[in-house]
Every structure is written in C-alpha cells, then in structure tokens.
Amino acid sequence: MPPKTPYLGEFEYAVLLAVIHLGDEAYAVPMRELIEGRTGRPVARGALYTALERLEAKGCLRSRMGDPTPERGGRARRYFTVT
C-alpha cells in the first residue's frame, strides 16, 4: 500500500510555493513578504510559523539553521527546503 499523501490547505500550498520560489533564501521574512505580495492578504507571523511547523511534521519541508548574523543580534535564521 503506498504511503498516504498528507492533506494540505490553501495556505500550506502558498507556503510551499514560496519556499520553492525563494530557493536557498527561504526563511520566514521573505516568505511572508512574497505570500502577502502575491495574494494581497496579510500573513500573521504566528500563522506562517505554525504552517511551517506543520509542513515539516508532515514531511513536506526540511529546515536547517543558518549562521548567526550581527544584524539579527547574533541569532541564526531557519532556512527551509521542500522535500
């Protein structure tokens, strides 16, 4: 029996498309800007982070931590790729 395909909502598809579009620069801030620009709807940070966590749990995305940057106060960005 083939593995069950996870159900994805409209917003989750938008997030996946943003990750594909951004490639190596797929982290939350440009994802949010891209989705808002393309859909014309505001995207809450919490909604985006929740969708990213759900997509990673479903096996649709993989994340990695980048290097800490001085402009972020030494905090690292979490980058995403589609699996």
PDB file of N, CA, C and O in Angstrom:
ATOM      1  N   MET A   1       0.847  -1.168   0.000  1.00  0.00           N
ATOM      2  CA  MET A   1       0.000   0.000   0.000  1.00  0.00           C
ATOM      3  C   MET A   1       0.899   1.240   0.000  1.00  0.00           C
ATOM      4  O   MET A   1       1.775   1.377   0.854  1.00  0.00           O
ATOM      5  N   PRO A   2       0.692   2.189  -0.944  1.00  0.00           N
ATOM      6  CA  PRO A   2       1.537   3.385  -0.988  1.00  0.00           C
ATOM      7  C   PRO A   2       1.287   4.280   0.214  1.00  0.00           C
ATOM      8  O   PRO A   2       0.212   4.262   0.803  1.00  0.00           O
ATOM      9  N   PRO A   3       2.295   5.094   0.587  1.00  0.00           N
ATOM     10  CA  PRO A   3       2.116   5.987   1.743  1.00  0.00           C
ATOM     11  C   PRO A   3       1.001   6.997   1.477  1.00  0.00           C
ATOM     12  O   PRO A   3       0.786   7.432   0.354  1.00  0.00           O
ATOM     13  N   LYS A   4       0.300   7.353   2.539  1.00  0.00           N
ATOM     14  CA  LYS A   4      -0.802   8.293   2.435  1.00  0.00           C
ATOM     15  C   LYS A   4      -0.258   9.708   2.219  1.00  0.00           C
ATOM     16  O   LYS A   4       0.649  10.141   2.919  1.00  0.00           O
ATOM     17  N   THR A   5      -0.807  10.403   1.238  1.00  0.00           N
ATOM     18  CA  THR A   5      -0.410  11.772   0.963  1.00  0.00           C
ATOM     19  C   THR A   5      -1.059  12.682   1.998  1.00  0.00           C
ATOM     20  O   THR A   5      -2.266  12.615   2.207  1.00  0.00           O
ATOM     21  N   PRO A   6      -0.264  13.555   2.637  1.00  0.00           N
ATOM     22  CA  PRO A   6      -0.850  14.430   3.663  1.00  0.00           C
ATOM     23  C   PRO A   6      -1.787  15.454   3.029  1.00  0.00           C
ATOM     24  O   PRO A   6      -1.559  15.920   1.911  1.00  0.00           O
ATOM     25  N   TYR A   7      -2.839  15.813   3.753  1.00  0.00           N
ATOM     26  CA  TYR A   7      -3.752  16.847   3.297  1.00  0.00           C
ATOM     27  C   TYR A   7      -3.099  18.207   3.509  1.00  0.00           C
ATOM     28  O   TYR A   7      -2.533  18.471   4.565  1.00  0.00           O
ATOM     29  N   LEU A   8      -3.148  19.043   2.494  1.00  0.00           N
ATOM     30  CA  LEU A   8      -2.596  20.387   2.590  1.00  0.00           C
ATOM     31  C   LEU A   8      -3.683  21.403   2.285  1.00  0.00           C
ATOM     32  O   LEU A   8      -4.422  21.263   1.317  1.00  0.00           O
ATOM     33  N   GLY A   9      -3.760  22.428   3.110  1.00  0.00           N
ATOM     34  CA  GLY A   9      -4.709  23.510   2.883  1.00  0.00           C
ATOM     35  C   GLY A   9      -4.145  24.542   1.923  1.00  0.00           C
ATOM     36  O   GLY A   9      -2.979  24.498   1.523  1.00  0.00           O
ATOM     37  N   GLU A  10      -4.974  25.508   1.574  1.00  0.00           N
ATOM     38  CA  GLU A  10      -4.591  26.560   0.625  1.00  0.00           C
ATOM     39  C   GLU A  10      -3.368  27.335   1.108  1.00  0.00           C
ATOM     40  O   GLU A  10      -2.443  27.601   0.329  1.00  0.00           O
ATOM     41  N   PHE A  11      -3.342  27.695   2.387  1.00  0.00           N
ATOM     42  CA  PHE A  11      -2.213  28.458   2.914  1.00  0.00           C
ATOM     43  C   PHE A  11      -0.933  27.626   2.908  1.00  0.00           C
ATOM     44  O   PHE A  11       0.150  28.129   2.604  1.00  0.00           O
ATOM     45  N   GLU A  12      -1.057  26.344   3.223  1.00  0.00           N
ATOM     46  CA  GLU A  12       0.126  25.475   3.205  1.00  0.00           C
ATOM     47  C   GLU A  12       0.696  25.370   1.787  1.00  0.00           C
ATOM     48  O   GLU A  12       1.914  25.374   1.605  1.00  0.00           O
ATOM     49  N   TYR A  13      -0.172  25.308   0.783  1.00  0.00           N
ATOM     50  CA  TYR A  13       0.308  25.309  -0.603  1.00  0.00           C
ATOM     51  C   TYR A  13       1.035  26.619  -0.920  1.00  0.00           C
ATOM     52  O   TYR A  13       2.075  26.617  -1.575  1.00  0.00           O
ATOM     53  N   ALA A  14       0.500  27.732  -0.444  1.00  0.00           N
ATOM     54  CA  ALA A  14       1.147  29.024  -0.672  1.00  0.00           C
ATOM     55  C   ALA A  14       2.530  29.047  -0.027  1.00  0.00           C
ATOM     56  O   ALA A  14       3.492  29.566  -0.620  1.00  0.00           O
ATOM     57  N   VAL A  15       2.643  28.476   1.163  1.00  0.00           N
ATOM     58  CA  VAL A  15       3.939  28.419   1.855  1.00  0.00           C
ATOM     59  C   VAL A  15       4.918  27.550   1.070  1.00  0.00           C
ATOM     60  O   VAL A  15       6.075  27.936   0.854  1.00  0.00           O
ATOM     61  N   LEU A  16       4.472  26.390   0.603  1.00  0.00           N
ATOM     62  CA  LEU A  16       5.346  25.514  -0.189  1.00  0.00           C
ATOM     63  C   LEU A  16       5.812  26.212  -1.455  1.00  0.00           C
ATOM     64  O   LEU A  16       6.988  26.126  -1.832  1.00  0.00           O
ATOM     65  N   LEU A  17       4.913  26.901  -2.139  1.00  0.00           N
ATOM     66  CA  LEU A  17       5.289  27.617  -3.354  1.00  0.00           C
ATOM     67  C   LEU A  17       6.290  28.726  -3.052  1.00  0.00           C
ATOM     68  O   LEU A  17       7.220  28.961  -3.831  1.00  0.00           O
ATOM     69  N   ALA A  18       6.125  29.400  -1.923  1.00  0.00           N
ATOM     70  CA  ALA A  18       7.079  30.444  -1.530  1.00  0.00           C
ATOM     71  C   ALA A  18       8.460  29.847  -1.272  1.00  0.00           C
ATOM     72  O   ALA A  18       9.474  30.422  -1.686  1.00  0.00           O
ATOM     73  N   VAL A  19       8.508  28.700  -0.630  1.00  0.00           N
ATOM     74  CA  VAL A  19       9.795  28.034  -0.364  1.00  0.00           C
ATOM     75  C   VAL A  19      10.469  27.671  -1.685  1.00  0.00           C
ATOM     76  O   VAL A  19      11.671  27.903  -1.873  1.00  0.00           O
ATOM     77  N   ILE A  20       9.702  27.125  -2.622  1.00  0.00           N
ATOM     78  CA  ILE A  20      10.263  26.766  -3.926  1.00  0.00           C
ATOM     79  C   ILE A  20      10.768  28.011  -4.646  1.00  0.00           C
ATOM     80  O   ILE A  20      11.873  28.024  -5.200  1.00  0.00           O
ATOM     81  N   HIS A  21       9.975  29.067  -4.633  1.00  0.00           N
ATOM     82  CA  HIS A  21      10.330  30.302  -5.330  1.00  0.00           C
ATOM     83  C   HIS A  21      11.603  30.934  -4.755  1.00  0.00           C
ATOM     84  O   HIS A  21      12.451  31.424  -5.508  1.00  0.00           O
ATOM     85  N   LEU A  22      11.741  30.938  -3.439  1.00  0.00           N
ATOM     86  CA  LEU A  22      12.878  31.596  -2.789  1.00  0.00           C
ATOM     87  C   LEU A  22      14.150  30.768  -2.807  1.00  0.00           C
ATOM     88  O   LEU A  22      15.241  31.300  -2.597  1.00  0.00           O
ATOM     89  N   GLY A  23      14.036  29.468  -3.001  1.00  0.00           N
ATOM     90  CA  GLY A  23      15.223  28.615  -3.081  1.00  0.00           C
ATOM     91  C   GLY A  23      16.059  28.661  -1.816  1.00  0.00           C
ATOM     92  O   GLY A  23      15.559  28.454  -0.715  1.00  0.00           O
ATOM     93  N   ASP A  24      17.348  28.990  -1.968  1.00  0.00           N
ATOM     94  CA  ASP A  24      18.280  28.994  -0.833  1.00  0.00           C
ATOM     95  C   ASP A  24      18.007  30.100   0.175  1.00  0.00           C
ATOM     96  O   ASP A  24      18.561  30.089   1.263  1.00  0.00           O
ATOM     97  N   GLU A  25      17.191  31.070  -0.182  1.00  0.00           N
ATOM     98  CA  GLU A  25      16.883  32.192   0.720  1.00  0.00           C
ATOM     99  C   GLU A  25      15.507  32.045   1.350  1.00  0.00           C
ATOM    100  O   GLU A  25      14.878  33.037   1.714  1.00  0.00           O
ATOM    101  N   ALA A  26      15.029  30.812   1.473  1.00  0.00           N
ATOM    102  CA  ALA A  26      13.680  30.566   2.011  1.00  0.00           C
ATOM    103  C   ALA A  26      13.702  30.547   3.531  1.00  0.00           C
ATOM    104  O   ALA A  26      13.950  29.521   4.152  1.00  0.00           O
ATOM    105  N   TYR A  27      13.475  31.704   4.113  1.00  0.00           N
ATOM    106  CA  TYR A  27      13.267  31.815   5.555  1.00  0.00           C
ATOM    107  C   TYR A  27      12.036  32.686   5.759  1.00  0.00           C
ATOM    108  O   TYR A  27      11.489  33.247   4.808  1.00  0.00           O
ATOM    109  N   ALA A  28      11.581  32.822   6.974  1.00  0.00           N
ATOM    110  CA  ALA A  28      10.247  33.360   7.262  1.00  0.00           C
ATOM    111  C   ALA A  28       9.975  34.755   6.713  1.00  0.00           C
ATOM    112  O   ALA A  28       8.904  35.000   6.161  1.00  0.00           O
ATOM    113  N   VAL A  29      10.901  35.686   6.859  1.00  0.00           N
ATOM    114  CA  VAL A  29      10.621  37.074   6.470  1.00  0.00           C
ATOM    115  C   VAL A  29      10.338  37.207   4.974  1.00  0.00           C
ATOM    116  O   VAL A  29       9.297  37.741   4.587  1.00  0.00           O
ATOM    117  N   PRO A  30      11.223  36.739   4.087  1.00  0.00           N
ATOM    118  CA  PRO A  30      10.892  36.868   2.665  1.00  0.00           C
ATOM    119  C   PRO A  30       9.701  36.000   2.244  1.00  0.00           C
ATOM    120  O   PRO A  30       8.975  36.359   1.324  1.00  0.00           O
ATOM    121  N   MET A  31       9.491  34.878   2.927  1.00  0.00           N
ATOM    122  CA  MET A  31       8.307  34.057   2.627  1.00  0.00           C
ATOM    123  C   MET A  31       7.043  34.849   2.886  1.00  0.00           C
ATOM    124  O   MET A  31       6.126  34.869   2.062  1.00  0.00           O
ATOM    125  N   ARG A  32       7.004  35.482   4.034  1.00  0.00           N
ATOM    126  CA  ARG A  32       5.831  36.269   4.416  1.00  0.00           C
ATOM    127  C   ARG A  32       5.595  37.403   3.415  1.00  0.00           C
ATOM    128  O   ARG A  32       4.473  37.626   2.963  1.00  0.00           O
ATOM    129  N   GLU A  33       6.648  38.114   3.051  1.00  0.00           N
ATOM    130  CA  GLU A  33       6.523  39.208   2.093  1.00  0.00           C
ATOM    131  C   GLU A  33       6.048  38.710   0.737  1.00  0.00           C
ATOM    132  O   GLU A  33       5.197  39.339   0.099  1.00  0.00           O
ATOM    133  N   LEU A  34       6.571  37.589   0.288  1.00  0.00           N
ATOM    134  CA  LEU A  34       6.182  37.026  -1.007  1.00  0.00           C
ATOM    135  C   LEU A  34       4.711  36.609  -1.009  1.00  0.00           C
ATOM    136  O   LEU A  34       3.962  36.941  -1.936  1.00  0.00           O
ATOM    137  N   ILE A  35       4.299  35.913   0.033  1.00  0.00           N
ATOM    138  CA  ILE A  35       2.901  35.455   0.104  1.00  0.00           C
ATOM    139  C   ILE A  35       1.952  36.654   0.166  1.00  0.00           C
ATOM    140  O   ILE A  35       0.931  36.682  -0.529  1.00  0.00           O
ATOM    141  N   GLU A  36       2.290  37.648   0.970  1.00  0.00           N
ATOM    142  CA  GLU A  36       1.440  38.844   1.063  1.00  0.00           C
ATOM    143  C   GLU A  36       1.372  39.567  -0.283  1.00  0.00           C
ATOM    144  O   GLU A  36       0.294  40.008  -0.707  1.00  0.00           O
ATOM    145  N   GLY A  37       2.512  39.677  -0.959  1.00  0.00           N
ATOM    146  CA  GLY A  37       2.549  40.353  -2.253  1.00  0.00           C
ATOM    147  C   GLY A  37       1.759  39.632  -3.326  1.00  0.00           C
ATOM    148  O   GLY A  37       1.088  40.254  -4.154  1.00  0.00           O
ATOM    149  N   ARG A  38       1.830  38.310  -3.318  1.00  0.00           N
ATOM    150  CA  ARG A  38       1.145  37.528  -4.350  1.00  0.00           C
ATOM    151  C   ARG A  38      -0.345  37.365  -4.085  1.00  0.00           C
ATOM    152  O   ARG A  38      -1.140  37.302  -5.012  1.00  0.00           O
ATOM    153  N   THR A  39      -0.720  37.256  -2.817  1.00  0.00           N
ATOM    154  CA  THR A  39      -2.139  37.018  -2.503  1.00  0.00           C
ATOM    155  C   THR A  39      -2.894  38.301  -2.191  1.00  0.00           C
ATOM    156  O   THR A  39      -4.124  38.317  -2.258  1.00  0.00           O
ATOM    157  N   GLY A  40      -2.168  39.364  -1.820  1.00  0.00           N
ATOM    158  CA  GLY A  40      -2.816  40.601  -1.436  1.00  0.00           C
ATOM    159  C   GLY A  40      -3.473  40.533  -0.065  1.00  0.00           C
ATOM    160  O   GLY A  40      -4.261  41.396   0.302  1.00  0.00           O
ATOM    161  N   ARG A  41      -3.141  39.497   0.687  1.00  0.00           N
ATOM    162  CA  ARG A  41      -3.711  39.320   2.033  1.00  0.00           C
ATOM    163  C   ARG A  41      -2.594  39.362   3.065  1.00  0.00           C
ATOM    164  O   ARG A  41      -1.492  38.864   2.812  1.00  0.00           O
ATOM    165  N   PRO A  42      -2.885  39.935   4.229  1.00  0.00           N
ATOM    166  CA  PRO A  42      -1.854  39.953   5.281  1.00  0.00           C
ATOM    167  C   PRO A  42      -1.606  38.544   5.827  1.00  0.00           C
ATOM    168  O   PRO A  42      -2.519  37.718   5.868  1.00  0.00           O
ATOM    169  N   VAL A  43      -0.368  38.297   6.204  1.00  0.00           N
ATOM    170  CA  VAL A  43       0.017  36.997   6.768  1.00  0.00           C
ATOM    171  C   VAL A  43       0.558  37.233   8.167  1.00  0.00           C
ATOM    172  O   VAL A  43       1.564  37.931   8.335  1.00  0.00           O
ATOM    173  N   ALA A  44      -0.096  36.675   9.168  1.00  0.00           N
ATOM    174  CA  ALA A  44       0.375  36.784  10.549  1.00  0.00           C
ATOM    175  C   ALA A  44       1.626  35.923  10.721  1.00  0.00           C
ATOM    176  O   ALA A  44       1.704  34.812  10.191  1.00  0.00           O
ATOM    177  N   ARG A  45       2.598  36.452  11.453  1.00  0.00           N
ATOM    178  CA  ARG A  45       3.827  35.679  11.693  1.00  0.00           C
ATOM    179  C   ARG A  45       3.517  34.338  12.329  1.00  0.00           C
ATOM    180  O   ARG A  45       4.076  33.313  11.948  1.00  0.00           O
ATOM    181  N   GLY A  46       2.618  34.349  13.318  1.00  0.00           N
ATOM    182  CA  GLY A  46       2.270  33.102  14.005  1.00  0.00           C
ATOM    183  C   GLY A  46       1.668  32.077  13.066  1.00  0.00           C
ATOM    184  O   GLY A  46       1.963  30.883  13.161  1.00  0.00           O
ATOM    185  N   ALA A  47       0.830  32.536  12.135  1.00  0.00           N
ATOM    186  CA  ALA A  47       0.224  31.609  11.161  1.00  0.00           C
ATOM    187  C   ALA A  47       1.286  31.003  10.264  1.00  0.00           C
ATOM    188  O   ALA A  47       1.246  29.805   9.954  1.00  0.00           O
ATOM    189  N   LEU A  48       2.257  31.814   9.852  1.00  0.00           N
ATOM    190  CA  LEU A  48       3.323  31.304   8.990  1.00  0.00           C
ATOM    191  C   LEU A  48       4.172  30.275   9.735  1.00  0.00           C
ATOM    192  O   LEU A  48       4.441  29.191   9.214  1.00  0.00           O
ATOM    193  N   TYR A  49       4.589  30.598  10.960  1.00  0.00           N
ATOM    194  CA  TYR A  49       5.419  29.663  11.725  1.00  0.00           C
ATOM    195  C   TYR A  49       4.662  28.369  12.033  1.00  0.00           C
ATOM    196  O   TYR A  49       5.240  27.277  11.987  1.00  0.00           O
ATOM    197  N   THR A  50       3.374  28.471  12.306  1.00  0.00           N
ATOM    198  CA  THR A  50       2.565  27.273  12.555  1.00  0.00           C
ATOM    199  C   THR A  50       2.494  26.415  11.301  1.00  0.00           C
ATOM    200  O   THR A  50       2.655  25.190  11.363  1.00  0.00           O
ATOM    201  N   ALA A  51       2.281  27.049  10.154  1.00  0.00           N
ATOM    202  CA  ALA A  51       2.219  26.293   8.889  1.00  0.00           C
ATOM    203  C   ALA A  51       3.563  25.639   8.587  1.00  0.00           C
ATOM    204  O   ALA A  51       3.609  24.483   8.141  1.00  0.00           O
ATOM    205  N   LEU A  52       4.659  26.348   8.832  1.00  0.00           N
ATOM    206  CA  LEU A  52       5.985  25.769   8.589  1.00  0.00           C
ATOM    207  C   LEU A  52       6.224  24.553   9.482  1.00  0.00           C
ATOM    208  O   LEU A  52       6.735  23.525   9.021  1.00  0.00           O
ATOM    209  N   GLU A  53       5.840  24.654  10.740  1.00  0.00           N
ATOM    210  CA  GLU A  53       5.996  23.511  11.650  1.00  0.00           C
ATOM    211  C   GLU A  53       5.138  22.330  11.204  1.00  0.00           C
ATOM    212  O   GLU A  53       5.593  21.181  11.234  1.00  0.00           O
ATOM    213  N   ARG A  54       3.895  22.605  10.801  1.00  0.00           N
ATOM    214  CA  ARG A  54       3.005  21.535  10.337  1.00  0.00           C
ATOM    215  C   ARG A  54       3.572  20.864   9.089  1.00  0.00           C
ATOM    216  O   ARG A  54       3.567  19.634   8.978  1.00  0.00           O
ATOM    217  N   LEU A  55       4.047  21.665   8.153  1.00  0.00           N
ATOM    218  CA  LEU A  55       4.594  21.107   6.914  1.00  0.00           C
ATOM    219  C   LEU A  55       5.854  20.290   7.181  1.00  0.00           C
ATOM    220  O   LEU A  55       6.079  19.265   6.539  1.00  0.00           O
ATOM    221  N   GLU A  56       6.645  20.726   8.136  1.00  0.00           N
ATOM    222  CA  GLU A  56       7.839  19.943   8.489  1.00  0.00           C
ATOM    223  C   GLU A  56       7.429  18.638   9.156  1.00  0.00           C
ATOM    224  O   GLU A  56       7.991  17.571   8.865  1.00  0.00           O
ATOM    225  N   ALA A  57       6.422  18.667  10.019  1.00  0.00           N
ATOM    226  CA  ALA A  57       5.938  17.453  10.686  1.00  0.00           C
ATOM    227  C   ALA A  57       5.332  16.474   9.685  1.00  0.00           C
ATOM    228  O   ALA A  57       5.434  15.252   9.860  1.00  0.00           O
ATOM    229  N   LYS A  58       4.712  16.987   8.632  1.00  0.00           N
ATOM    230  CA  LYS A  58       4.106  16.135   7.593  1.00  0.00           C
ATOM    231  C   LYS A  58       5.151  15.594   6.621  1.00  0.00           C
ATOM    232  O   LYS A  58       4.843  14.788   5.761  1.00  0.00           O
ATOM    233  N   GLY A  59       6.388  16.068   6.746  1.00  0.00           N
ATOM    234  CA  GLY A  59       7.454  15.600   5.869  1.00  0.00           C
ATOM    235  C   GLY A  59       7.529  16.334   4.546  1.00  0.00           C
ATOM    236  O   GLY A  59       8.211  15.884   3.629  1.00  0.00           O
ATOM    237  N   CYS A  60       6.861  17.470   4.430  1.00  0.00           N
ATOM    238  CA  CYS A  60       6.871  18.240   3.185  1.00  0.00           C
ATOM    239  C   CYS A  60       8.043  19.215   3.112  1.00  0.00           C
ATOM    240  O   CYS A  60       8.457  19.609   2.030  1.00  0.00           O
ATOM    241  N   LEU A  61       8.541  19.609   4.265  1.00  0.00           N
ATOM    242  CA  LEU A  61       9.657  20.548   4.358  1.00  0.00           C
ATOM    243  C   LEU A  61      10.732  19.999   5.270  1.00  0.00           C
ATOM    244  O   LEU A  61      10.462  19.170   6.125  1.00  0.00           O
ATOM    245  N   ARG A  62      11.926  20.522   5.077  1.00  0.00           N
ATOM    246  CA  ARG A  62      13.050  20.234   5.975  1.00  0.00           C
ATOM    247  C   ARG A  62      13.655  21.589   6.314  1.00  0.00           C
ATOM    248  O   ARG A  62      13.700  22.487   5.472  1.00  0.00           O
ATOM    249  N   SER A  63      14.119  21.766   7.533  1.00  0.00           N
ATOM    250  CA  SER A  63      14.714  23.045   7.917  1.00  0.00           C
ATOM    251  C   SER A  63      16.141  22.838   8.394  1.00  0.00           C
ATOM    252  O   SER A  63      16.530  21.746   8.801  1.00  0.00           O
ATOM    253  N   ARG A  64      16.893  23.930   8.318  1.00  0.00           N
ATOM    254  CA  ARG A  64      18.262  23.943   8.828  1.00  0.00           C
ATOM    255  C   ARG A  64      18.525  25.333   9.369  1.00  0.00           C
ATOM    256  O   ARG A  64      17.938  26.314   8.923  1.00  0.00           O
ATOM    257  N   MET A  65      19.401  25.407  10.333  1.00  0.00           N
ATOM    258  CA  MET A  65      19.768  26.699  10.918  1.00  0.00           C
ATOM    259  C   MET A  65      20.969  27.265  10.161  1.00  0.00           C
ATOM    260  O   MET A  65      21.935  26.557   9.890  1.00  0.00           O
ATOM    261  N   GLY A  66      20.867  28.543   9.817  1.00  0.00           N
ATOM    262  CA  GLY A  66      21.978  29.235   9.173  1.00  0.00           C
ATOM    263  C   GLY A  66      22.954  29.731  10.224  1.00  0.00           C
ATOM    264  O   GLY A  66      22.811  29.466  11.420  1.00  0.00           O
ATOM    265  N   ASP A  67      23.943  30.470   9.773  1.00  0.00           N
ATOM    266  CA  ASP A  67      24.927  31.041  10.690  1.00  0.00           C
ATOM    267  C   ASP A  67      24.329  32.258  11.384  1.00  0.00           C
ATOM    268  O   ASP A  67      23.532  32.991  10.789  1.00  0.00           O
ATOM    269  N   PRO A  68      24.728  32.503  12.629  1.00  0.00           N
ATOM    270  CA  PRO A  68      24.276  33.723  13.323  1.00  0.00           C
ATOM    271  C   PRO A  68      24.757  34.967  12.571  1.00  0.00           C
ATOM    272  O   PRO A  68      25.837  34.967  11.997  1.00  0.00           O
ATOM    273  N   THR A  69      23.922  36.003  12.558  1.00  0.00           N
ATOM    274  CA  THR A  69      24.281  37.233  11.864  1.00  0.00           C
ATOM    275  C   THR A  69      24.244  38.415  12.838  1.00  0.00           C
ATOM    276  O   THR A  69      23.367  38.486  13.692  1.00  0.00           O
ATOM    277  N   PRO A  70      25.189  39.361  12.684  1.00  0.00           N
ATOM    278  CA  PRO A  70      25.227  40.516  13.591  1.00  0.00           C
ATOM    279  C   PRO A  70      23.959  41.366  13.516  1.00  0.00           C
ATOM    280  O   PRO A  70      23.493  41.879  14.525  1.00  0.00           O
ATOM    281  N   GLU A  71      23.376  41.514  12.302  1.00  0.00           N
ATOM    282  CA  GLU A  71      22.176  42.344  12.182  1.00  0.00           C
ATOM    283  C   GLU A  71      20.967  41.741  12.881  1.00  0.00           C
ATOM    284  O   GLU A  71      19.983  42.423  13.114  1.00  0.00           O
ATOM    285  N   ARG A  72      21.024  40.468  13.226  1.00  0.00           N
ATOM    286  CA  ARG A  72      19.936  39.819  13.960  1.00  0.00           C
ATOM    287  C   ARG A  72      20.322  39.637  15.427  1.00  0.00           C
ATOM    288  O   ARG A  72      19.766  38.788  16.114  1.00  0.00           O
ATOM    289  N   GLY A  73      21.299  40.379  15.894  1.00  0.00           N
ATOM    290  CA  GLY A  73      21.717  40.273  17.286  1.00  0.00           C
ATOM    291  C   GLY A  73      22.365  38.935  17.605  1.00  0.00           C
ATOM    292  O   GLY A  73      22.261  38.436  18.719  1.00  0.00           O
ATOM    293  N   GLY A  74      23.027  38.338  16.611  1.00  0.00           N
ATOM    294  CA  GLY A  74      23.695  37.063  16.817  1.00  0.00           C
ATOM    295  C   GLY A  74      22.791  35.852  16.688  1.00  0.00           C
ATOM    296  O   GLY A  74      23.217  34.733  16.945  1.00  0.00           O
ATOM    297  N   ARG A  75      21.535  36.075  16.300  1.00  0.00           N
ATOM    298  CA  ARG A  75      20.608  34.942  16.138  1.00  0.00           C
ATOM    299  C   ARG A  75      20.701  34.394  14.719  1.00  0.00           C
ATOM    300  O   ARG A  75      20.951  35.122  13.763  1.00  0.00           O
ATOM    301  N   ALA A  76      20.464  33.103  14.592  1.00  0.00           N
ATOM    302  CA  ALA A  76      20.526  32.435  13.289  1.00  0.00           C
ATOM    303  C   ALA A  76      19.136  32.390  12.654  1.00  0.00           C
ATOM    304  O   ALA A  76      18.121  32.424  13.340  1.00  0.00           O
ATOM    305  N   ARG A  77      19.125  32.316  11.336  1.00  0.00           N
ATOM    306  CA  ARG A  77      17.872  32.149  10.596  1.00  0.00           C
ATOM    307  C   ARG A  77      17.622  30.672  10.377  1.00  0.00           C
ATOM    308  O   ARG A  77      18.552  29.884  10.230  1.00  0.00           O
ATOM    309  N   ARG A  78      16.345  30.301  10.308  1.00  0.00           N
ATOM    310  CA  ARG A  78      15.974  28.924   9.971  1.00  0.00           C
ATOM    311  C   ARG A  78      15.542  28.910   8.504  1.00  0.00           C
ATOM    312  O   ARG A  78      14.585  29.570   8.122  1.00  0.00           O
ATOM    313  N   TYR A  79      16.273  28.174   7.699  1.00  0.00           N
ATOM    314  CA  TYR A  79      16.009  28.068   6.267  1.00  0.00           C
ATOM    315  C   TYR A  79      15.232  26.785   5.982  1.00  0.00           C
ATOM    316  O   TYR A  79      15.440  25.763   6.635  1.00  0.00           O
ATOM    317  N   PHE A  80      14.376  26.844   4.975  1.00  0.00           N
ATOM    318  CA  PHE A  80      13.521  25.706   4.642  1.00  0.00           C
ATOM    319  C   PHE A  80      13.738  25.267   3.204  1.00  0.00           C
ATOM    320  O   PHE A  80      14.022  26.078   2.324  1.00  0.00           O
ATOM    321  N   THR A  81      13.608  23.957   2.972  1.00  0.00           N
ATOM    322  CA  THR A  81      13.624  23.384   1.635  1.00  0.00           C
ATOM    323  C   THR A  81      12.488  22.375   1.530  1.00  0.00           C
ATOM    324  O   THR A  81      12.104  21.744   2.522  1.00  0.00           O
ATOM    325  N   VAL A  82      11.968  22.222   0.325  1.00  0.00           N
ATOM    326  CA  VAL A  82      10.903  21.254   0.075  1.00  0.00           C
ATOM    327  C   VAL A  82      11.528  19.869  -0.048  1.00  0.00           C
ATOM    328  O   VAL A  82      12.568  19.717  -0.690  1.00  0.00           O
ATOM    329  N   THR A  83      10.921  18.871   0.556  1.00  0.00           N
ATOM    330  CA  THR A  83      11.460  17.510   0.473  1.00  0.00           C
ATOM    331  C   THR A  83      10.844  16.755  -0.685  1.00  0.00           C
ATOM    332  O   THR A  83       9.808  17.131  -1.200  1.00  0.00           O
TER     333      THR A  83
END
